[in-house]
Tab-separated table of C-alpha atoms in Angstrom:
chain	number	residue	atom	x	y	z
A	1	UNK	CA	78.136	-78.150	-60.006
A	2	UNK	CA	79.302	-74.673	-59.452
A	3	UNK	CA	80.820	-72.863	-56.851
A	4	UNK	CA	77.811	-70.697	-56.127
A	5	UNK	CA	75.801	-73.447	-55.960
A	6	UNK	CA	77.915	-75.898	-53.995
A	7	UNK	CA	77.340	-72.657	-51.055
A	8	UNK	CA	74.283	-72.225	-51.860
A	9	UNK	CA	72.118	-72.995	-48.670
A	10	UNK	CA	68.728	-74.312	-50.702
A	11	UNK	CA	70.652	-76.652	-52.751
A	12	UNK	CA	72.934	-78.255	-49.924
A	13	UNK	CA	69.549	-79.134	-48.765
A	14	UNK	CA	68.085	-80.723	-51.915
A	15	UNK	CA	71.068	-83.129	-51.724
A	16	UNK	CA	70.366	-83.663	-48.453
A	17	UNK	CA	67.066	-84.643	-49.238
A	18	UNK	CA	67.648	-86.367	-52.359
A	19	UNK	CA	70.249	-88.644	-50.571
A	20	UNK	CA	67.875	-89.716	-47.625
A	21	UNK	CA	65.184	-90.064	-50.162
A	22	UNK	CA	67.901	-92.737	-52.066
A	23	UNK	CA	68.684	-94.326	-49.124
A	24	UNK	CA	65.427	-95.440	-48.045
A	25	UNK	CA	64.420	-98.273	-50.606
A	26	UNK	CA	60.765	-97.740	-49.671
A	27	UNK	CA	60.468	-94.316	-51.583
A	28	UNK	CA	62.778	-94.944	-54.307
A	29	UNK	CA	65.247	-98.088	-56.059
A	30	UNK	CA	68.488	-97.473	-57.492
A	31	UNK	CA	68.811	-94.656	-60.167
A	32	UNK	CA	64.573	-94.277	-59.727
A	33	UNK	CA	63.485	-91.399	-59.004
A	34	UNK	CA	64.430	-87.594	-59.548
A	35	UNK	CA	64.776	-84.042	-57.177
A	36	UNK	CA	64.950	-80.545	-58.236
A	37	UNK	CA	65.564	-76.801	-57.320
A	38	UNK	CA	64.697	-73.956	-59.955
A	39	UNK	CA	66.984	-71.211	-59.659
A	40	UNK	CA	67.601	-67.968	-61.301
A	41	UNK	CA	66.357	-69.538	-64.678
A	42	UNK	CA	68.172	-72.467	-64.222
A	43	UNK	CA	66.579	-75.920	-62.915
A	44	UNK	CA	69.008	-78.137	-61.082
A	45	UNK	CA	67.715	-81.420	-61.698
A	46	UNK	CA	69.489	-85.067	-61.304
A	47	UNK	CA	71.048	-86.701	-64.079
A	48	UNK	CA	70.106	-89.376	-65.968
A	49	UNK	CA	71.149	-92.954	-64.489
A	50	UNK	CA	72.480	-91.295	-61.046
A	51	UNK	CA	71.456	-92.713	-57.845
A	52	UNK	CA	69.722	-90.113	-55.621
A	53	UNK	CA	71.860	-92.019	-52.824
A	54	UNK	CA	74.757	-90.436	-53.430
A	55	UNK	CA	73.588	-87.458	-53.609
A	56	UNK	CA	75.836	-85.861	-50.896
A	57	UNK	CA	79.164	-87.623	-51.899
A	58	UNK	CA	79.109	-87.232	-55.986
A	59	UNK	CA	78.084	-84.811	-58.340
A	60	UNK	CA	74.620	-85.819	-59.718
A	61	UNK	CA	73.043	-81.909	-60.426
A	62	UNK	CA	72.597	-81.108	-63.419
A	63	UNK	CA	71.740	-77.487	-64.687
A	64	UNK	CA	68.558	-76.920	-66.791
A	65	UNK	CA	67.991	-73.720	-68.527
A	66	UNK	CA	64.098	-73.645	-67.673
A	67	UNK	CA	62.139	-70.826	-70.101
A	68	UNK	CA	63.929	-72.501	-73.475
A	69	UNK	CA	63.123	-75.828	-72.568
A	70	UNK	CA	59.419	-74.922	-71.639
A	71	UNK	CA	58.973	-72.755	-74.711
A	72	UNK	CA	60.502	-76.161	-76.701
A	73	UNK	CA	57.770	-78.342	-74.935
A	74	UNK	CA	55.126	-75.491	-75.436
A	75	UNK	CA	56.318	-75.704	-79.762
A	76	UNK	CA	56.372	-79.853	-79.588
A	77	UNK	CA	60.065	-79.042	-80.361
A	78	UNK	CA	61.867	-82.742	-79.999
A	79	UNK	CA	65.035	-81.746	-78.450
A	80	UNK	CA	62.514	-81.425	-74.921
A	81	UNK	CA	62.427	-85.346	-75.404
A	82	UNK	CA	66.069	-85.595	-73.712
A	83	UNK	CA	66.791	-81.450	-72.887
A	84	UNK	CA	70.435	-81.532	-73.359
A	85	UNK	CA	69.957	-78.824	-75.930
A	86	UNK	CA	68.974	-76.768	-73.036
A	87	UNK	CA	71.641	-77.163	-70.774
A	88	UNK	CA	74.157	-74.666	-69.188
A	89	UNK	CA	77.144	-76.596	-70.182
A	90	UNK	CA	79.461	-74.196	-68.587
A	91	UNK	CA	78.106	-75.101	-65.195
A	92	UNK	CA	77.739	-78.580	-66.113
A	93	UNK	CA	80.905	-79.501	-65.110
A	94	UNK	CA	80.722	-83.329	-64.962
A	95	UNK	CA	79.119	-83.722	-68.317
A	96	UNK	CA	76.108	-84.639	-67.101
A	97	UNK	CA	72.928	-85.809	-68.818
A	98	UNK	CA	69.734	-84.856	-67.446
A	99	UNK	CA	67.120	-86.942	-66.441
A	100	UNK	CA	64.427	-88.676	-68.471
A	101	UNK	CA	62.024	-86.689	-66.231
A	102	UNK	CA	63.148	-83.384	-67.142
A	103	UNK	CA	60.393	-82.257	-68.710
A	104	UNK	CA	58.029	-83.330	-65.746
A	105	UNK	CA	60.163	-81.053	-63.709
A	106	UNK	CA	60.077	-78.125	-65.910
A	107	UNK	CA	55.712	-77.840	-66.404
A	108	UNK	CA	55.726	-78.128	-62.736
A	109	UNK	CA	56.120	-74.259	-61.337
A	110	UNK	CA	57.212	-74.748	-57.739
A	111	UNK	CA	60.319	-73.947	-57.377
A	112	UNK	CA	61.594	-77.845	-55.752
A	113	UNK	CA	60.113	-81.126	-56.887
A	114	UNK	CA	60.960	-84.378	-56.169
A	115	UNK	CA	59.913	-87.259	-57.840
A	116	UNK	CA	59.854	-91.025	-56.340
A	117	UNK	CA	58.736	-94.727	-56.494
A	118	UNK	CA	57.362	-95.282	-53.195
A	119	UNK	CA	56.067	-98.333	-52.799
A	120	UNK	CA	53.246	-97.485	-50.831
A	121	UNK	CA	52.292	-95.385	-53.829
A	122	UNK	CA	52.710	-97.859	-56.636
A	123	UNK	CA	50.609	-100.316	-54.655
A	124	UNK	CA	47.436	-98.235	-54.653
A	125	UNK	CA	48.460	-96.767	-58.111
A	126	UNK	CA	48.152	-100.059	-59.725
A	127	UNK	CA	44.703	-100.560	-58.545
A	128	UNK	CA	41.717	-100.038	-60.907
A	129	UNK	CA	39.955	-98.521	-58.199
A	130	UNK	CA	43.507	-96.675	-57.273
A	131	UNK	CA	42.239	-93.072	-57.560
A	132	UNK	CA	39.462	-93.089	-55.090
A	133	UNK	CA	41.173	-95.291	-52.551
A	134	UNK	CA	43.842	-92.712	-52.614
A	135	UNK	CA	41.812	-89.974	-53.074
A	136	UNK	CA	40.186	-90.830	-49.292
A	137	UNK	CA	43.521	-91.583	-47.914
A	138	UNK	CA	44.688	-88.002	-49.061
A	139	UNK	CA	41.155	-86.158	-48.030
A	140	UNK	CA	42.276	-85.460	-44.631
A	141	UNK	CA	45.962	-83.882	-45.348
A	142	UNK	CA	44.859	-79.913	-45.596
A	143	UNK	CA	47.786	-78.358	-47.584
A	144	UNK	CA	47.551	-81.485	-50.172
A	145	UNK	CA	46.257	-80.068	-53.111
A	146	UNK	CA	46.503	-83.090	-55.320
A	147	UNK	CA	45.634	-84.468	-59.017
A	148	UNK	CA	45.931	-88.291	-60.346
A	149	UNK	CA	47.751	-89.033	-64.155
A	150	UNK	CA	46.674	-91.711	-65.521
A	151	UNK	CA	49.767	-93.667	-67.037
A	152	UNK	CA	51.822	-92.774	-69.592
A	153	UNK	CA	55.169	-93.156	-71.160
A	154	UNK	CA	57.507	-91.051	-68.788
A	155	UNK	CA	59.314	-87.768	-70.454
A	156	UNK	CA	57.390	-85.361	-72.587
A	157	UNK	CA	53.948	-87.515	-72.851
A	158	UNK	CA	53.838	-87.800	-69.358
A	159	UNK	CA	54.518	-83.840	-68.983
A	160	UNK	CA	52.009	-83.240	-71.144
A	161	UNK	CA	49.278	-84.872	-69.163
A	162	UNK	CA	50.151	-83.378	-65.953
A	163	UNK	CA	50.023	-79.756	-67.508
A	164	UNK	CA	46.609	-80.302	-68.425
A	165	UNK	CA	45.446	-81.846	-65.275
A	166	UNK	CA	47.638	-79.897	-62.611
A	167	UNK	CA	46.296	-76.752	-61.616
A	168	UNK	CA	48.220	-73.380	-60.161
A	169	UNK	CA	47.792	-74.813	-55.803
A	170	UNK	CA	48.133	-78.770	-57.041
A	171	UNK	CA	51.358	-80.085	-54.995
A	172	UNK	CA	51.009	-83.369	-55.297
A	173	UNK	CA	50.630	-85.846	-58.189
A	174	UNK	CA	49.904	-89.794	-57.964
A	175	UNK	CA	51.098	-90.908	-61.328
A	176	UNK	CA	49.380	-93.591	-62.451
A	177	UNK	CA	51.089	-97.375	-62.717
A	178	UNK	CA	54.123	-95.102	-62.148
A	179	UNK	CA	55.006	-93.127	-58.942
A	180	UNK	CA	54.793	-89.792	-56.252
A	181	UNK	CA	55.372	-85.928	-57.246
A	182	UNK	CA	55.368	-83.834	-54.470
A	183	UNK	CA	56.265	-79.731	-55.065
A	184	UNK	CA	56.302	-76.845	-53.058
A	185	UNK	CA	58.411	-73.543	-52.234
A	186	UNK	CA	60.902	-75.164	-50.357
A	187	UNK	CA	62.958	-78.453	-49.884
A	188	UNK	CA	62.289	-78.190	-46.039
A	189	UNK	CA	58.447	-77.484	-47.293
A	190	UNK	CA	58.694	-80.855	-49.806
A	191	UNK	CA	60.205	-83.303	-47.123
A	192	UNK	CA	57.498	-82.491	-44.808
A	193	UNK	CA	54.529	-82.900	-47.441
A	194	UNK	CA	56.219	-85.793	-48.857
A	195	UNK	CA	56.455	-88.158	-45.332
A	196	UNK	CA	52.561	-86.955	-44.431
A	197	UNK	CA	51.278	-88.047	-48.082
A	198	UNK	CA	53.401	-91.360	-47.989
A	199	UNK	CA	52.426	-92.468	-44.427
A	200	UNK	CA	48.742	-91.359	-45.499
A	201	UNK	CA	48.872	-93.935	-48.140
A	202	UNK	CA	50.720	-96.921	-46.508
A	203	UNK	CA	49.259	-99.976	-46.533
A	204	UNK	CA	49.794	-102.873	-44.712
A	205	UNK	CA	52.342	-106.084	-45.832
A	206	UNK	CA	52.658	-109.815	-46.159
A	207	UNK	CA	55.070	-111.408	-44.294
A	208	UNK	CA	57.558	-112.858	-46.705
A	209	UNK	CA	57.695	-116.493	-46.489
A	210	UNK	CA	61.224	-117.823	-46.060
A	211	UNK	CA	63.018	-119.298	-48.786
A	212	UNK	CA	64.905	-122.627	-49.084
A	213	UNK	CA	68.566	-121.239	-50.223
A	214	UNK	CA	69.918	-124.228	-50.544
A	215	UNK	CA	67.402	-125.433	-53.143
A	216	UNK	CA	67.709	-122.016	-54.874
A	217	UNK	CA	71.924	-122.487	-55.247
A	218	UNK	CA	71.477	-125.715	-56.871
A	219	UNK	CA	68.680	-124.807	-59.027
A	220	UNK	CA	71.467	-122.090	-60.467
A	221	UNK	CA	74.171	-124.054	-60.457
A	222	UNK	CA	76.016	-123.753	-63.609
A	223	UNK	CA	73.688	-121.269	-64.913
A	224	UNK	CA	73.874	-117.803	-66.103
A	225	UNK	CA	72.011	-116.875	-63.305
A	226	UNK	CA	72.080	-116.162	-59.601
A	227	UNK	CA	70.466	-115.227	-56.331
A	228	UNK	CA	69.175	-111.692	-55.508
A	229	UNK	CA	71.018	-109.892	-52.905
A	230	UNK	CA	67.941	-109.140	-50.676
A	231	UNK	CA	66.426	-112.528	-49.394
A	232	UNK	CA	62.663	-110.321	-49.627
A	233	UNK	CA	62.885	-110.454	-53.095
A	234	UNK	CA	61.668	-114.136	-53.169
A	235	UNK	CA	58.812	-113.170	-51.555
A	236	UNK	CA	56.648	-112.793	-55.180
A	237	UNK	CA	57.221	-116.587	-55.801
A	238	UNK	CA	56.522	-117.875	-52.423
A	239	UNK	CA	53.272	-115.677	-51.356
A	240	UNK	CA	50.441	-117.054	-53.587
A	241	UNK	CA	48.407	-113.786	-52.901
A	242	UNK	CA	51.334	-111.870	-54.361
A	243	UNK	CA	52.412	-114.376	-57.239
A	244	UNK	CA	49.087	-113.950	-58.590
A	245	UNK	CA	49.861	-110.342	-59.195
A	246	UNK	CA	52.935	-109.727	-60.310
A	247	UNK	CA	52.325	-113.315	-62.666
A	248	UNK	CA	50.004	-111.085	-65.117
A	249	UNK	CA	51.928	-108.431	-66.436
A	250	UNK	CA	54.012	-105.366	-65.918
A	251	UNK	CA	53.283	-102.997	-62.888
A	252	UNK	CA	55.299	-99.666	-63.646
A	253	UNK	CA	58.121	-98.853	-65.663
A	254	UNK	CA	61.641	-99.022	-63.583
A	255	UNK	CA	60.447	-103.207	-63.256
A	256	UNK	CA	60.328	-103.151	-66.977
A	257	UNK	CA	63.937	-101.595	-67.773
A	258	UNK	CA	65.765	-103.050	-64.974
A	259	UNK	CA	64.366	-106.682	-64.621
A	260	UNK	CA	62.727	-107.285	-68.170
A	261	UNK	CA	58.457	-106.603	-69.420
A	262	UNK	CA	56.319	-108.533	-66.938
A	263	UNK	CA	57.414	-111.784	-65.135
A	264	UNK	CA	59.268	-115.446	-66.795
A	265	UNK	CA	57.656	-117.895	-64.814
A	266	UNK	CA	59.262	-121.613	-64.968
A	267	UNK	CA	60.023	-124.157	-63.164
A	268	UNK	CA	63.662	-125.011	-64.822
A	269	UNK	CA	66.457	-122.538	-65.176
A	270	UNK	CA	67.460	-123.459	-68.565
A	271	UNK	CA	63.961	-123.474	-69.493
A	272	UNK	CA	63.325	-120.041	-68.614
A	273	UNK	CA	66.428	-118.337	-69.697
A	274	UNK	CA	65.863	-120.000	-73.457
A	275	UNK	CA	62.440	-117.393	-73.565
A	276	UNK	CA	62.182	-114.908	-75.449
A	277	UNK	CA	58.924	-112.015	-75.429
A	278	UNK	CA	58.940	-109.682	-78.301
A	279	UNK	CA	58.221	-106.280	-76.109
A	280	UNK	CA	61.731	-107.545	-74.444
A	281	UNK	CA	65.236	-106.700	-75.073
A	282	UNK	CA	67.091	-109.320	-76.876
A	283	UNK	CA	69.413	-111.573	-74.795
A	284	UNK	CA	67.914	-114.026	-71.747
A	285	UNK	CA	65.732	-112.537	-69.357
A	286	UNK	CA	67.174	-110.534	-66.576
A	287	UNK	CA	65.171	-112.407	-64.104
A	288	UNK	CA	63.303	-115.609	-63.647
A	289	UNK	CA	60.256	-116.709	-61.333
A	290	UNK	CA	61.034	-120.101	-60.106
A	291	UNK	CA	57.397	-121.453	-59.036
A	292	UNK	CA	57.040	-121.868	-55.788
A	293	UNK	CA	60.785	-121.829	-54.960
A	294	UNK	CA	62.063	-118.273	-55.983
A	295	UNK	CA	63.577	-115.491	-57.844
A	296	UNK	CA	67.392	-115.670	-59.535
A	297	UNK	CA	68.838	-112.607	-61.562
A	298	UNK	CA	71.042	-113.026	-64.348
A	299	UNK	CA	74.511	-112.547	-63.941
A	300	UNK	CA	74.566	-109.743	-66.370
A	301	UNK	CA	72.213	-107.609	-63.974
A	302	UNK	CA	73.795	-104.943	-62.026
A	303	UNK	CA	72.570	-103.801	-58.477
A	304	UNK	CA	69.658	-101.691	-59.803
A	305	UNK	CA	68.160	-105.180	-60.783
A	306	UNK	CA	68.467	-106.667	-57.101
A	307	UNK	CA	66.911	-103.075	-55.874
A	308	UNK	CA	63.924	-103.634	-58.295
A	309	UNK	CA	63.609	-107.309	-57.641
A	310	UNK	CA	63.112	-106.384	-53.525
A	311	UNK	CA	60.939	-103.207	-54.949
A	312	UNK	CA	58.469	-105.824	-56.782
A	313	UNK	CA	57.769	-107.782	-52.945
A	314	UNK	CA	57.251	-104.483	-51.510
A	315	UNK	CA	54.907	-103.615	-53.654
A	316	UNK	CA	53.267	-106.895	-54.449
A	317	UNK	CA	53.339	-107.790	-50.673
A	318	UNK	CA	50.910	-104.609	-50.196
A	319	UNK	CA	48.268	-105.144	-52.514
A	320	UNK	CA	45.243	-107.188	-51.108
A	321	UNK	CA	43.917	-110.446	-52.596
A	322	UNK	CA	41.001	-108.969	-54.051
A	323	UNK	CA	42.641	-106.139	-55.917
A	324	UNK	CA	41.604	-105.749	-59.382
A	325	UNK	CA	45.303	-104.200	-61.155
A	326	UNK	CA	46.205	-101.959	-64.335
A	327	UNK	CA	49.170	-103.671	-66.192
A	328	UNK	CA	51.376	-101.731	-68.685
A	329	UNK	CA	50.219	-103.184	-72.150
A	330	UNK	CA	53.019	-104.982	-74.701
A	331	UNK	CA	53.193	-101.964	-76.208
A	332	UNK	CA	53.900	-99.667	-73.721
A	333	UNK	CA	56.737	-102.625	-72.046
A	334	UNK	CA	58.158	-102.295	-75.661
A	335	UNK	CA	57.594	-98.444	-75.621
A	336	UNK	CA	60.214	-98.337	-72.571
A	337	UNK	CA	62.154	-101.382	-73.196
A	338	UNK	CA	63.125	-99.405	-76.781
A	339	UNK	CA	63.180	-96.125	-75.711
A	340	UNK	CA	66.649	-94.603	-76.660
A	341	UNK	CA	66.663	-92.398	-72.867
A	342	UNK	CA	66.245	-95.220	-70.845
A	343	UNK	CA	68.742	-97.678	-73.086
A	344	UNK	CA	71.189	-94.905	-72.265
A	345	UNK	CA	70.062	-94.681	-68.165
A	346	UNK	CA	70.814	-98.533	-68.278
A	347	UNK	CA	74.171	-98.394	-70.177
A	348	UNK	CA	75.352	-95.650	-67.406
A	349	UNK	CA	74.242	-97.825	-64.905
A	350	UNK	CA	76.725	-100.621	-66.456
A	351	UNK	CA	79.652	-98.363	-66.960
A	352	UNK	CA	78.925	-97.132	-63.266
A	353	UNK	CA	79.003	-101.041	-61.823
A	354	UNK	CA	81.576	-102.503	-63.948
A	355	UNK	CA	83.988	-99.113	-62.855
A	356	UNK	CA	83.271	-99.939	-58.936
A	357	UNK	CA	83.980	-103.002	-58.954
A	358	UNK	CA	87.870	-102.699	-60.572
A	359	UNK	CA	90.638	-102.918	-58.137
């Protein structure tokens, strides 16, 4: 960032923000999840594969030159697709990338946006009957002016369909199978629209039922594969209610790049790791369903993949017996799975772990 900015009293808030939106795995998982502040024709907005977490202690802003870019998305120029065209490399002092949302950011005309995967969100957002049941949570909350997107691949399509259904006053958008958008004037403005709308749509959970580690450490014993880092996480294989679910496909897109397209159900380690699904990356699956016993990651999987394996139990855990979901189809898990922006997100998120963790 520059100088300017790092004084600037408007953006020391946005990290603020974006770092105690990062920090609290209920609104956003691991590099999910996106902020911004439009400034004197430039949009700072987070770069790709960043974790909104560390927001305060590492330089994750990256400057957007705002008219170009919208005049490229306004021509169906492709360079919009990953904006790097349009950005201010001599404030762009980290060599940043920006995000795969940039585009979102940019048709949205408040002047701060932030973008996150709250769970409580993605639980009604799933739902076939999702709109109206958020619709009455929302009805109540007076400065909400909001709009739902159906889903769509994230980036440009997805910026597309909230220009034509966002009008000048919307400030919030409920993105289908996908996520929250709150906007407004200010970050102080944002933060307080953003806890109302998310407490208006929480929803209450399943206890997760405990898990028999020792069972789980044998059944990955000299495997490529081991135990999440959050205990919760075993909650989808445990909790018939939310095994039933999560069994049937894909529930929004972040699951899909950081854990694999849908779930790999077994009941053998060896078994499951030898599958293979077409709409998936090659290689073994990042993470396996052990029926009725739990979930184990494979060793290849960085931290994102234990944030989105605790993500799927907070979400599943939420979502009533009775619900009748929308699942991302094997196209659109193969749509993300080979989509060059978030192969890159993923291969930053590598380079980020495997750097940490040297001596």
């Amino acid at each position: 960032m520059t100088q300017s900015m790092a004084g600037d009293d408007e953006f020391r808030a946005l990290r603020a923000f974006s770092a105690m939106l990062g920090d609290d795995s209920a609104k956003t998982q691991a590099a999910g999840g996106n902020t911004s502040l439009k400034r004197e024709g430039i949009m700072w907005i987070k770069a790709s594969g960043t974790w909104l977490a560390h927001a305060l202690d590492r330089d994750i802003m990256v400057p957007v030159r705002i008219e170009p870019l919208r005049a490229a998305l306004a021509g169906g120029d492709p360079r919009a697709e990953t904006a790097v065209d349009f950005v201010d490399q001599a404030a762009n002092v980290s060599n940043l990338r920006p995000s795969i949302e940039t585009s979102v950011h940019a048709v949205i005309p408040h002047a701060v946006v932030a973008h996150i995967h709250c769970v409580e969100t993605l639980a009604l957002a799933a739902r076939q009957d999702g709109e109206a049941r958020i619709g009455e949570r929302l009805a109540p909350l007076e400065d909400v002016a909001w709009a739902f997107v159906p889903y769509c691949r994230p980036g440009v399509p997805l910026s597309a369909a909230i220009a034509a259904r966002q009008k000048p006053e919307t400030n919030v958008l409920v993105l289908g199978n996908h996520g929250l958008v709150v906007s407004g004037a200010s970050v102080a403005e944002v933060e307080d629209r953003l806890d109302r709308v998310c407490l208006a749509l929480a929803s209450p959970a399943r206890p997760a039922p405990p898990a028999d580690l020792g069972r789980l450490e044998d059944a990955v014993r000299g495997s490529d594969y081991r135990l999440p880092a959050d205990l919760f996480a075993h909650g989808v294989a445990l909790d018939p209610v939310s095994f039933g679910h999560v069994r049937q496909g894909s529930l929004y897109p972040d699951h899909v790049i950081f854990l694999g397209p849908g779930i790999v159900e077994t009941d053998d380690v060896a078994a499951g790791a030898a599958i293979r699904r077409e709409e998936a990356k090659d290689g073994p699956p990042a993470m396996l369903l052990l029926r009725g016993l739990g979930v184990v990651l494979h060793r290849s999987t960085t931290p994102a993949a234990d944030a989105l394996a605790r993500c799927l139990w907070d979400v599943a855990s939420r979502i009533p017996a009775d619900a009748v979901l929308n699942y991302l189809s094997k196209a659109q898990d193969y749509e993300l799975t080979h989509w060059e922006a978030e192969q890159y997100r993923q291969t930053l998120d590598a380079k980020t772990r495997a750097k940490e963790a040297a001596p």
